[in-house]
Coordinates of C-alpha atoms (C1' of nucleotides) in Angstrom, one line a residue:
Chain A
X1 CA 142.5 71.3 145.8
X2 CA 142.5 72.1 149.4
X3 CA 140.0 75.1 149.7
X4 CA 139.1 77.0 152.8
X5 CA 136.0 74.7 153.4
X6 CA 137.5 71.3 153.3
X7 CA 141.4 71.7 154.8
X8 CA 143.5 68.6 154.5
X9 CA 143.8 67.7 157.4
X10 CA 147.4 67.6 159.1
X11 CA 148.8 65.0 156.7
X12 CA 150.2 61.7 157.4
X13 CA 148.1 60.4 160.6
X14 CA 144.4 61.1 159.4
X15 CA 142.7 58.8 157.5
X16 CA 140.4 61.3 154.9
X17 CA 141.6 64.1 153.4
X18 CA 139.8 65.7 150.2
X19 CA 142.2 64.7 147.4
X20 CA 142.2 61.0 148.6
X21 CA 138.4 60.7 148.7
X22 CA 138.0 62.2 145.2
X23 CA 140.6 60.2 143.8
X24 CA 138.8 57.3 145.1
X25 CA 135.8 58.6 143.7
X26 CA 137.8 58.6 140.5
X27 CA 139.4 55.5 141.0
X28 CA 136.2 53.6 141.9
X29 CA 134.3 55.4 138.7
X30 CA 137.3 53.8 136.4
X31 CA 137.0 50.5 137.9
X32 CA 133.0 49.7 137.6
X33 CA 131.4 52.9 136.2
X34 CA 129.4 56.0 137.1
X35 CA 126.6 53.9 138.2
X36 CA 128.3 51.9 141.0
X37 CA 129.5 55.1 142.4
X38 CA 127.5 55.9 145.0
X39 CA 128.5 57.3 148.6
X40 CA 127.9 53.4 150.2
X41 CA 130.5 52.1 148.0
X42 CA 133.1 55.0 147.7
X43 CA 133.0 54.8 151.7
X44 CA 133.1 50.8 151.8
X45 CA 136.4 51.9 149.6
X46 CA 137.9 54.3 152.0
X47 CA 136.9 51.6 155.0
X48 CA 134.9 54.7 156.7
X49 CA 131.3 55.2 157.3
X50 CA 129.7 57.0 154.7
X51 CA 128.7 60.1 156.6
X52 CA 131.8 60.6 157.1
X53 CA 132.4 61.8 153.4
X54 CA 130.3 64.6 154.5
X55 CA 133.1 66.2 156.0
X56 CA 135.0 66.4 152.2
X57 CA 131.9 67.3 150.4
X58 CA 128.6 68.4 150.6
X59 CA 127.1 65.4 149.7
X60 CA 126.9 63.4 146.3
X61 CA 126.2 66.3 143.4
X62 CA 129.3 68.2 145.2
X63 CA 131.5 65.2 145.0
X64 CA 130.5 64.9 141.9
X65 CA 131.6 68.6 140.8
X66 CA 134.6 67.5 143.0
X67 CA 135.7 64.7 140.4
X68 CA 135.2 67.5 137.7
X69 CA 137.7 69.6 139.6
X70 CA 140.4 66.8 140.3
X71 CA 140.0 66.0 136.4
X72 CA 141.1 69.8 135.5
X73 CA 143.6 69.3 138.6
X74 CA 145.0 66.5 136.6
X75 CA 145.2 68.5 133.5
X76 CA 147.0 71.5 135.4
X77 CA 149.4 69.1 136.8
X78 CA 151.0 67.2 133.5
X79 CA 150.9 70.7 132.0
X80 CA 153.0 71.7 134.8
X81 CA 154.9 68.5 134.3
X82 CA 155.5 68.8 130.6
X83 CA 156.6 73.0 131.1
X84 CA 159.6 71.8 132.8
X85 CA 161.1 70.1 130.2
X86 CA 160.6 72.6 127.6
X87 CA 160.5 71.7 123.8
X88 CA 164.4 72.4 122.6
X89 CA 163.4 75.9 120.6
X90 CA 162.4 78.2 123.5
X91 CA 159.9 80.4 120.9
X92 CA 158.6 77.9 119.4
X93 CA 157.3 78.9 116.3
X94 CA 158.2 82.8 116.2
X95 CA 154.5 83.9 117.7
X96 CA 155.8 83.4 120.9
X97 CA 154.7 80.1 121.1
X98 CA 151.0 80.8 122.6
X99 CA 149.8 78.2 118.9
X100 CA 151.7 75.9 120.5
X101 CA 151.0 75.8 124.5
X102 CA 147.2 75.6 122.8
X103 CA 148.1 72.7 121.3
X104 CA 149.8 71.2 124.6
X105 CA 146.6 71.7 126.6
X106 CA 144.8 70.5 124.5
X107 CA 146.5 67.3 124.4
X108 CA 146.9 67.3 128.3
X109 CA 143.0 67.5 128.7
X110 CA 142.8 64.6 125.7
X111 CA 145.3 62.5 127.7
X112 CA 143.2 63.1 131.0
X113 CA 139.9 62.1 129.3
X114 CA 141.3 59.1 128.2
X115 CA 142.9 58.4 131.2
X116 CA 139.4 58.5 132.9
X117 CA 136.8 57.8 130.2
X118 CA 133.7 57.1 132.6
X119 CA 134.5 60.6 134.1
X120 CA 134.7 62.3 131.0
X121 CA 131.0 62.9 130.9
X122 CA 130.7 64.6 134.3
X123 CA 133.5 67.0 132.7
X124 CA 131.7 67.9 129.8
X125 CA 128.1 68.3 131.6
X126 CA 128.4 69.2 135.3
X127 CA 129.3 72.8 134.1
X128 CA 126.2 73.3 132.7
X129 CA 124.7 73.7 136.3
X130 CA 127.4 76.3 137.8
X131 CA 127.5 79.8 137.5
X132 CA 131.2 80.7 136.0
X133 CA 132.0 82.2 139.4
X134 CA 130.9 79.0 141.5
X135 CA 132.9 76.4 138.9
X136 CA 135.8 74.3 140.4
X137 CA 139.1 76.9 140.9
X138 CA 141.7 74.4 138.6
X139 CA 138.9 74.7 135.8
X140 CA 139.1 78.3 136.3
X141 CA 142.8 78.4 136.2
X142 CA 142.8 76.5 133.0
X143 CA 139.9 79.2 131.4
X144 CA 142.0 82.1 132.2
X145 CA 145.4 80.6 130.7
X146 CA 143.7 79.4 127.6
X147 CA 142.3 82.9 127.5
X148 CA 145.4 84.7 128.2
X149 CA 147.0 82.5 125.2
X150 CA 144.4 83.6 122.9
X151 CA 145.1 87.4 123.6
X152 CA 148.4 87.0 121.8
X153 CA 146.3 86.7 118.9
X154 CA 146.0 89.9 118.6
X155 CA 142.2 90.1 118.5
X156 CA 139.9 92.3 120.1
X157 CA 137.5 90.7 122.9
X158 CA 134.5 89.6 121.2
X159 CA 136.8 88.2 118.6
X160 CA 138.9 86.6 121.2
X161 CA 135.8 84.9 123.3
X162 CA 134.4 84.0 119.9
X163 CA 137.7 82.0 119.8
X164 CA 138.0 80.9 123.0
X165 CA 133.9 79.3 122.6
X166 CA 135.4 77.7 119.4
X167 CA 138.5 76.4 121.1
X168 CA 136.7 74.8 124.6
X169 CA 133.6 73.0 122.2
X170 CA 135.7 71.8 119.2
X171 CA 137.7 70.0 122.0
X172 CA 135.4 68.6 123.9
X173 CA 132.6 68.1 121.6
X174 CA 135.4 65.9 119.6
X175 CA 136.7 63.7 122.3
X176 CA 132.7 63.0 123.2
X177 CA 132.3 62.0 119.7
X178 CA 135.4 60.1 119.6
X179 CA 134.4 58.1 122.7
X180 CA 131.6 56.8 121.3
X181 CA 133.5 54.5 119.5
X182 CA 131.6 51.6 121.2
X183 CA 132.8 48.2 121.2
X184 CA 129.1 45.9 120.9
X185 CA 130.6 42.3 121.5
X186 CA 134.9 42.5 122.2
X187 CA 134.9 38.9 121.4
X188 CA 134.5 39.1 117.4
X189 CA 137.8 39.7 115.4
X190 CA 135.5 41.3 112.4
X191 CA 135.6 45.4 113.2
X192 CA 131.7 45.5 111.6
X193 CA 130.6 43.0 113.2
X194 CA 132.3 44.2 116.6
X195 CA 130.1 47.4 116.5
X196 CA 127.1 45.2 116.0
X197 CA 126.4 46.4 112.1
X198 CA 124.9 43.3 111.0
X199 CA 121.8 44.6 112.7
X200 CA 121.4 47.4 110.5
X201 CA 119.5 47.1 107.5
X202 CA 121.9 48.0 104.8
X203 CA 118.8 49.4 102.3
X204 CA 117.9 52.0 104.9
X205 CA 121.4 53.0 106.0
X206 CA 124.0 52.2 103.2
X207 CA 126.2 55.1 103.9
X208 CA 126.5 54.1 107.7
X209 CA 127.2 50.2 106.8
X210 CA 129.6 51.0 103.7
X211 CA 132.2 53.7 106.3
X212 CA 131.5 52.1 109.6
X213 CA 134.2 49.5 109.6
X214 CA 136.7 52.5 108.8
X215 CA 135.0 54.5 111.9
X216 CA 137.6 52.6 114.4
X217 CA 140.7 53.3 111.8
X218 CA 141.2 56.9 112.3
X219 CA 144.2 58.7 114.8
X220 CA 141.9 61.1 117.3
X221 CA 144.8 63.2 118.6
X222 CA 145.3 64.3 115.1
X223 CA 142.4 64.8 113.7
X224 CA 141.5 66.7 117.4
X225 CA 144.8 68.5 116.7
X226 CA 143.6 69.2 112.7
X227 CA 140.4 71.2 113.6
X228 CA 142.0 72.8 116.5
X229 CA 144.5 74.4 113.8
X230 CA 141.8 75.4 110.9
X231 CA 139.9 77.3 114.0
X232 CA 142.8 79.2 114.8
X233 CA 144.3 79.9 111.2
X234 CA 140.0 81.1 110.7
X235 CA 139.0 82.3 113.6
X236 CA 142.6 83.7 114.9
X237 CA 142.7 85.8 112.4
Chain B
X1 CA 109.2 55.7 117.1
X2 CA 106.7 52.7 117.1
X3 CA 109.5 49.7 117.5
X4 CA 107.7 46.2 117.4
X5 CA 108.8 45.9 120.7
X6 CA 106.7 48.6 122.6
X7 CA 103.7 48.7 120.3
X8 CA 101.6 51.8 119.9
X9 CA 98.5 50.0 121.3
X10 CA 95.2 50.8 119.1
X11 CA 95.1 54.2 119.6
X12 CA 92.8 56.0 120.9
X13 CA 91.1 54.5 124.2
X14 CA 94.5 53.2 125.6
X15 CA 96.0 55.4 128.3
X16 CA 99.8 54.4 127.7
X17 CA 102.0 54.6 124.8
X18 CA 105.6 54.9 124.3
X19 CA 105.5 58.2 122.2
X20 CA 103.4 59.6 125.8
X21 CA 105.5 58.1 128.2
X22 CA 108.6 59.7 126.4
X23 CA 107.0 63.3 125.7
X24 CA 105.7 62.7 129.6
X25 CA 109.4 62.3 130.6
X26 CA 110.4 65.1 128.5
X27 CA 108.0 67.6 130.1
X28 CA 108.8 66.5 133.1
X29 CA 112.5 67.3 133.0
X30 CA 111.7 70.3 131.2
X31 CA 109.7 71.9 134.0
X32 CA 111.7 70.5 136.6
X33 CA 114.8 68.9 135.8
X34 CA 116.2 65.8 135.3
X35 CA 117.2 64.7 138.9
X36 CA 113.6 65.5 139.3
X37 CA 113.0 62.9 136.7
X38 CA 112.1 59.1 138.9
X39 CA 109.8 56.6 137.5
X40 CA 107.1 57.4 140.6
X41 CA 107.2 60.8 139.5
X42 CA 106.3 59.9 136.1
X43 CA 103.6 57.9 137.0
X44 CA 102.2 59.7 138.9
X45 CA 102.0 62.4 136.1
X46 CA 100.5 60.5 133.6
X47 CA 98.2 59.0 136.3
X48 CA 99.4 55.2 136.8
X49 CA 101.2 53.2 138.8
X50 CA 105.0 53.3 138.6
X51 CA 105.1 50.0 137.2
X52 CA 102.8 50.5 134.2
X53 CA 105.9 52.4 132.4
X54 CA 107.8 49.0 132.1
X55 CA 105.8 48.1 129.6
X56 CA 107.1 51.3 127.4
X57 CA 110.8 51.0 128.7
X58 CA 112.3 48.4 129.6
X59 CA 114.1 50.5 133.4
X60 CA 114.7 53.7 134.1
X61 CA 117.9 53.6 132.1
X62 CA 116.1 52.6 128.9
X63 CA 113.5 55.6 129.4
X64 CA 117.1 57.8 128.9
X65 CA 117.6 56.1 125.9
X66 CA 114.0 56.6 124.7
X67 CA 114.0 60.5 125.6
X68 CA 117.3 60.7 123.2
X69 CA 115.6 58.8 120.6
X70 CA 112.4 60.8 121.4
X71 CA 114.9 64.3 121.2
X72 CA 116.0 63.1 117.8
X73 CA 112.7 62.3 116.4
X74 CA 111.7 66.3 116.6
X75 CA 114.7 66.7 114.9
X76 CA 113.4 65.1 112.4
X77 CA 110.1 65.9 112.0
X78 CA 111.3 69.7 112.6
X79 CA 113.6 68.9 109.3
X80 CA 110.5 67.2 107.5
X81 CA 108.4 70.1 108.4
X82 CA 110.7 73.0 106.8
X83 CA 111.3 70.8 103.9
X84 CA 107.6 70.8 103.0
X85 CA 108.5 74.6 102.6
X86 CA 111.6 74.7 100.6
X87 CA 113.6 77.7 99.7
X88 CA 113.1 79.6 96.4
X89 CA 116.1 78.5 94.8
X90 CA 115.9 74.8 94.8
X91 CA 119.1 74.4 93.9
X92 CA 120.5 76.2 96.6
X93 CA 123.9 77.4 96.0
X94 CA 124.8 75.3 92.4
X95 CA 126.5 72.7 95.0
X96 CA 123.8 70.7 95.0
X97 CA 122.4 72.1 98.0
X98 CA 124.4 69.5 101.1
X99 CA 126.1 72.4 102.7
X100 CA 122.4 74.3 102.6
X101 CA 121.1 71.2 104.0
X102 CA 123.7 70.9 106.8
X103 CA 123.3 73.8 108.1
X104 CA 119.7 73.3 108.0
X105 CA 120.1 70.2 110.0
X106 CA 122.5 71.7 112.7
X107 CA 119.9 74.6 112.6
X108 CA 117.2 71.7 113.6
X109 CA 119.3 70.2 116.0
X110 CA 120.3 73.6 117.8
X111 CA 116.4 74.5 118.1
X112 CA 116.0 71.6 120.0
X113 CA 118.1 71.4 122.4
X114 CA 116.9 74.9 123.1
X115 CA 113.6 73.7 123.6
X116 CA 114.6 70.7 125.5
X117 CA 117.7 72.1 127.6
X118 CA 118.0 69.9 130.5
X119 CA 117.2 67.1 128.2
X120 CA 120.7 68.0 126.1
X121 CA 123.0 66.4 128.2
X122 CA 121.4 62.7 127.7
X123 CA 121.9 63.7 124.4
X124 CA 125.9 64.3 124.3
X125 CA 126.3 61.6 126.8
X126 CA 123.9 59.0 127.1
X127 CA 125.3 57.9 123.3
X128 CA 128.5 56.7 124.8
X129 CA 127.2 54.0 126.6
X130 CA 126.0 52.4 123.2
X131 CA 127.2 50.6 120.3
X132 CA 126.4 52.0 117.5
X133 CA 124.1 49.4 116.2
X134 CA 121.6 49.8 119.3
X135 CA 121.3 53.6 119.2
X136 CA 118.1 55.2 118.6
X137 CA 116.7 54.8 115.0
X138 CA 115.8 58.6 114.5
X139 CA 119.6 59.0 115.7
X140 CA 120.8 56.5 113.2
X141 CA 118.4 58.2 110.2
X142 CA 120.1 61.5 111.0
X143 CA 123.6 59.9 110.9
X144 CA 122.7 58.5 108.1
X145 CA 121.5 61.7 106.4
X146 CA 124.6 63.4 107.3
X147 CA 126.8 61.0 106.1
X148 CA 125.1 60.8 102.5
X149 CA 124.6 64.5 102.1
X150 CA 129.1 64.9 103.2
X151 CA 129.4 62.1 99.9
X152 CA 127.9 65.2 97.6
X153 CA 131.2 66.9 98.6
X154 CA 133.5 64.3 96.6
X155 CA 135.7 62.8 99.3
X156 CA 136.9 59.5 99.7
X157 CA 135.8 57.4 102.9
X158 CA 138.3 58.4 105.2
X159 CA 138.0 62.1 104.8
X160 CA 134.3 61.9 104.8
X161 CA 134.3 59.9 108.2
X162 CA 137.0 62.7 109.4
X163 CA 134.5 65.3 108.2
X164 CA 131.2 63.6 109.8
X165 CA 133.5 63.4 112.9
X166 CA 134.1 67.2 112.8
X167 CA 130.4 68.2 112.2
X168 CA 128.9 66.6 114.5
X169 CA 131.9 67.0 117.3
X170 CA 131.5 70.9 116.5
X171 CA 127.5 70.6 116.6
X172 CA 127.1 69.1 120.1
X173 CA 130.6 70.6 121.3
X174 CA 129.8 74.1 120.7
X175 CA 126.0 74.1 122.1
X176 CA 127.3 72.2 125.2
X177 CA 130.0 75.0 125.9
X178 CA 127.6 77.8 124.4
X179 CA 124.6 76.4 126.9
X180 CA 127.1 76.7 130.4
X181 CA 125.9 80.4 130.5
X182 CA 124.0 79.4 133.5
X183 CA 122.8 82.6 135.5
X184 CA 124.3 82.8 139.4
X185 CA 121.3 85.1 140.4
X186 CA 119.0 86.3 138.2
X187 CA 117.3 89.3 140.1
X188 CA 120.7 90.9 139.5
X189 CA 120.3 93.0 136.5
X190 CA 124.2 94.0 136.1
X191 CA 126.0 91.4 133.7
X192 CA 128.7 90.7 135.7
X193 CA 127.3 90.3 138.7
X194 CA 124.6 88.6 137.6
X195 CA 127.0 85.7 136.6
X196 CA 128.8 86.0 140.1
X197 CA 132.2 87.1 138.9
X198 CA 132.0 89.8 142.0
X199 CA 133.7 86.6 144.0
X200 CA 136.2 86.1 141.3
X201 CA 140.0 87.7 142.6
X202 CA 140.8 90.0 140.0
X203 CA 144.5 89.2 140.4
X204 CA 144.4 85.8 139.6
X205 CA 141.7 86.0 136.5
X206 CA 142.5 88.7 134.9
X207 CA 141.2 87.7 131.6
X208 CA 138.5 86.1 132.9
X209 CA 137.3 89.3 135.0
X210 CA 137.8 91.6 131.8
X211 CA 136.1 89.6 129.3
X212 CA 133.1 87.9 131.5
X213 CA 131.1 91.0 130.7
X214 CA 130.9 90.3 126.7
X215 CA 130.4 86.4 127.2
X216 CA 126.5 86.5 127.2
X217 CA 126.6 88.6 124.8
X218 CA 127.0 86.9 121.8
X219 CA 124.5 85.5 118.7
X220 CA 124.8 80.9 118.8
X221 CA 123.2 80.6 116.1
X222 CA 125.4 82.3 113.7
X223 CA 128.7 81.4 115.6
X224 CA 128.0 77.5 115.4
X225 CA 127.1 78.0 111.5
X226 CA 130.5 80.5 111.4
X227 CA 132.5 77.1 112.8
X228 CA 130.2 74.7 110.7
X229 CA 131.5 76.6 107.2
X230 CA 135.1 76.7 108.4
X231 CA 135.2 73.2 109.0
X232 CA 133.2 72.4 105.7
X233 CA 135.8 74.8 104.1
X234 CA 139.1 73.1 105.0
X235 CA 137.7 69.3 105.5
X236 CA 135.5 69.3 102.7
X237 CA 138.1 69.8 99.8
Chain C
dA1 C1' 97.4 42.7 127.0
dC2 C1' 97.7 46.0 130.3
dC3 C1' 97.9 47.6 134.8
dT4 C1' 97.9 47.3 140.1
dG5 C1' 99.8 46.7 144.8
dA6 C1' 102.7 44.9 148.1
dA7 C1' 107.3 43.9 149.0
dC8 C1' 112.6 44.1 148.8
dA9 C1' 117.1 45.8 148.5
dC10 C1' 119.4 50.0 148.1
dC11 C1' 120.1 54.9 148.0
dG12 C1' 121.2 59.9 150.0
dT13 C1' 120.8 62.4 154.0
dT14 C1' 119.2 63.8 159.1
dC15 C1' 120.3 63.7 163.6
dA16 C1' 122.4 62.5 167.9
dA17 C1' 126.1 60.3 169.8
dG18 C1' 130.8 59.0 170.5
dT19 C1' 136.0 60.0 171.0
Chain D
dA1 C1' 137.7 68.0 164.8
dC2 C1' 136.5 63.8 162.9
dC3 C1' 133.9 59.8 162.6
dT4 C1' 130.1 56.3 164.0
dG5 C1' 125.4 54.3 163.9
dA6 C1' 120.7 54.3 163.9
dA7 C1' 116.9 56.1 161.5
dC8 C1' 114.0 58.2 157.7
dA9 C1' 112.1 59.1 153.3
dC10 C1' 112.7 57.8 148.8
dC11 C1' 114.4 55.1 144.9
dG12 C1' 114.4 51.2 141.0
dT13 C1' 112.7 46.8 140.4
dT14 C1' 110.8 41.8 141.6
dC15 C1' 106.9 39.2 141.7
dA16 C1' 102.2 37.8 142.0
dA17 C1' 97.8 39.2 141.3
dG18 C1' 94.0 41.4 139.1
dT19 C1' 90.9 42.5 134.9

DNA sequence: ACCTGAACACCGTTCAAGT
DNA sequence: ACCTGAACACCGTTCAAGT
């Protein structure tokens, strides 16, 4: 995390540093939301002026990417974490394991989202605005390994980015999907009543009333890991 | 879209509605994006004072809401519209026609957010935030419709919910990841430099380097149906 | 019922100043 | 180099008032 333009500074005596103002960033946006983020309150948190954030970031939309980039930091790190103790067979299933380390990212950036569920939004949009080249460098480190996995495959490039598209949006598109899972009033013991179902006319939507007290029974990392498999047995060739 | 509580006054003479606050809003990010998007600057484009809107939406957070709901209803009407023209096999493909209709529907969808780009990610997002009971009601019709046309394929409830899961995951998943194709400088008319990968070290992206050249290259539409009929394949039984 | 207009608390950011 | 403090333009929203 510490680029050229924002150097941690010497480490121990100064009070800001990058990392420590985007984990409180992070920290704040777990605690009360994205909404109460705002550089005020993130400074009031850091007992510092908020100008003096300026210094770490650009101002609000680069903190912002900056959370997006300490997410994938996170990521990186428990995959580095996890690599050291290594599963007990070394090649893992006999394709040299690349099936496998998918599946282990994948369940990193799972564990990260649900780690941070307020930030998980920024992750999945704030992309949209960068140019590849410009994106945060731990969400580029994680691209090119996920890419470099895929080339075991065996498959040519356009098959392999057609992949690697499939790969990045099943994952993502499933955890936003799965974190909709809304709780309307966490007081009532009834599952359709917590997600507020009464209010929906059961003539007009049947189908919706009849499954939605199953929506909450279901296991995400399973069903995440599921699709993840029939798009590489398809798709992988 | 006419919900008792912001009434479509008479029609007509009036100035304000809610359908023309939310196509207003719409516009506006359109042509200028959604930071862009305050309630003054709304006014002041449909020629009232910033207060006047409070009548159609109830805060600035509630217009979100109502741009999602207003996002789905051309879903919807698009769907309405191309089933006034059906295809000459009614039907379809002897399955009674849901898979047909599915992809029609993520066709719908996909158009959409094409035409409303910047809108998109209130759309993957702004969901989250709600129980499902107080979503929009063109969201909850096309739930609905998804859900009833995935009972043609014979599951029980759990693997239909599992399916409806995957679709729509994959749906909004795929066009997020498919959309981040953002342009670093478009006067560029090489590929590669043109997304900015000049400032990417070769060294340390490797993959990412050699295969940035074919990543706008590539046809959506047919990719995120490719993904839709995989999924349909090994979920739907 | 529908909209105006002034006012308030809060926001991101500038600029000049401190150490 | 790193942070403060005052200031500015702008924001969402309240409240009372107009018609």
């Amino acid at each position: 995390m510490g680029s050229d333009r924002f150097p941690d500074p010497p480490a121990g005596r100064a009070r800001l540093s990058r990392p420590r103002v985007l984990r409180a960033a992070i920290d704040l946006v777990d605690r009360e939301g994205l909404a109460a983020l705002t550089m005020r309150s993130l400074a009031t948190d850091l007992g510092v002026e908020p100008m003096a954030l300026y210094r770490y970031a650009d101002g609000k939309q680069a903190l912002l990417d900056g959370m997006v980039e300490a997410f994938y930091a996170e990521v990186n790190d428990l995959l580095r974490a996890d690599a050291e103790v290594p599963p007990p067979s070394t090649d893992e299933a006999g394709d040299g394991g690349w099936r496998a380390a998918l599946h282990r990212i994948a369940r990193a950036f799972c564990q990260v989202a649900d780690a941070h569920p307020a930030v998980f939004p920024l992750v999945a949009t704030r992309p949209l605005s960068l140019p590849l080249a410009r994106r945060p460098l731990p969400m580029l480190q994680l691209n090119e390994q996920v890419l470099a996995l895929l080339d075991r495959a065996g498959l040519d490039d356009r098959a392999t980015l057609r992949l690697y598209r499939a790969v990045v949006g099943w994952v993502i598109g499933y955890l936003l999907v799965d974190k909709r899972q809304v709780i309307d009033n966490p007081e009532e013991p009834e599952p359709l009543l917590r997600l507020g179902l009464h209010r929906l006319p059961a003539e007009q939507y049947p189908r919706l009333r009849a499954l939605a007290a199953l929506l909450v029974e279901h296991d995400p990392e399973a069903e995440l890991a599921a699709g993840l498999d029939i798009l590489l047995d398809r798709l992988g060739g």
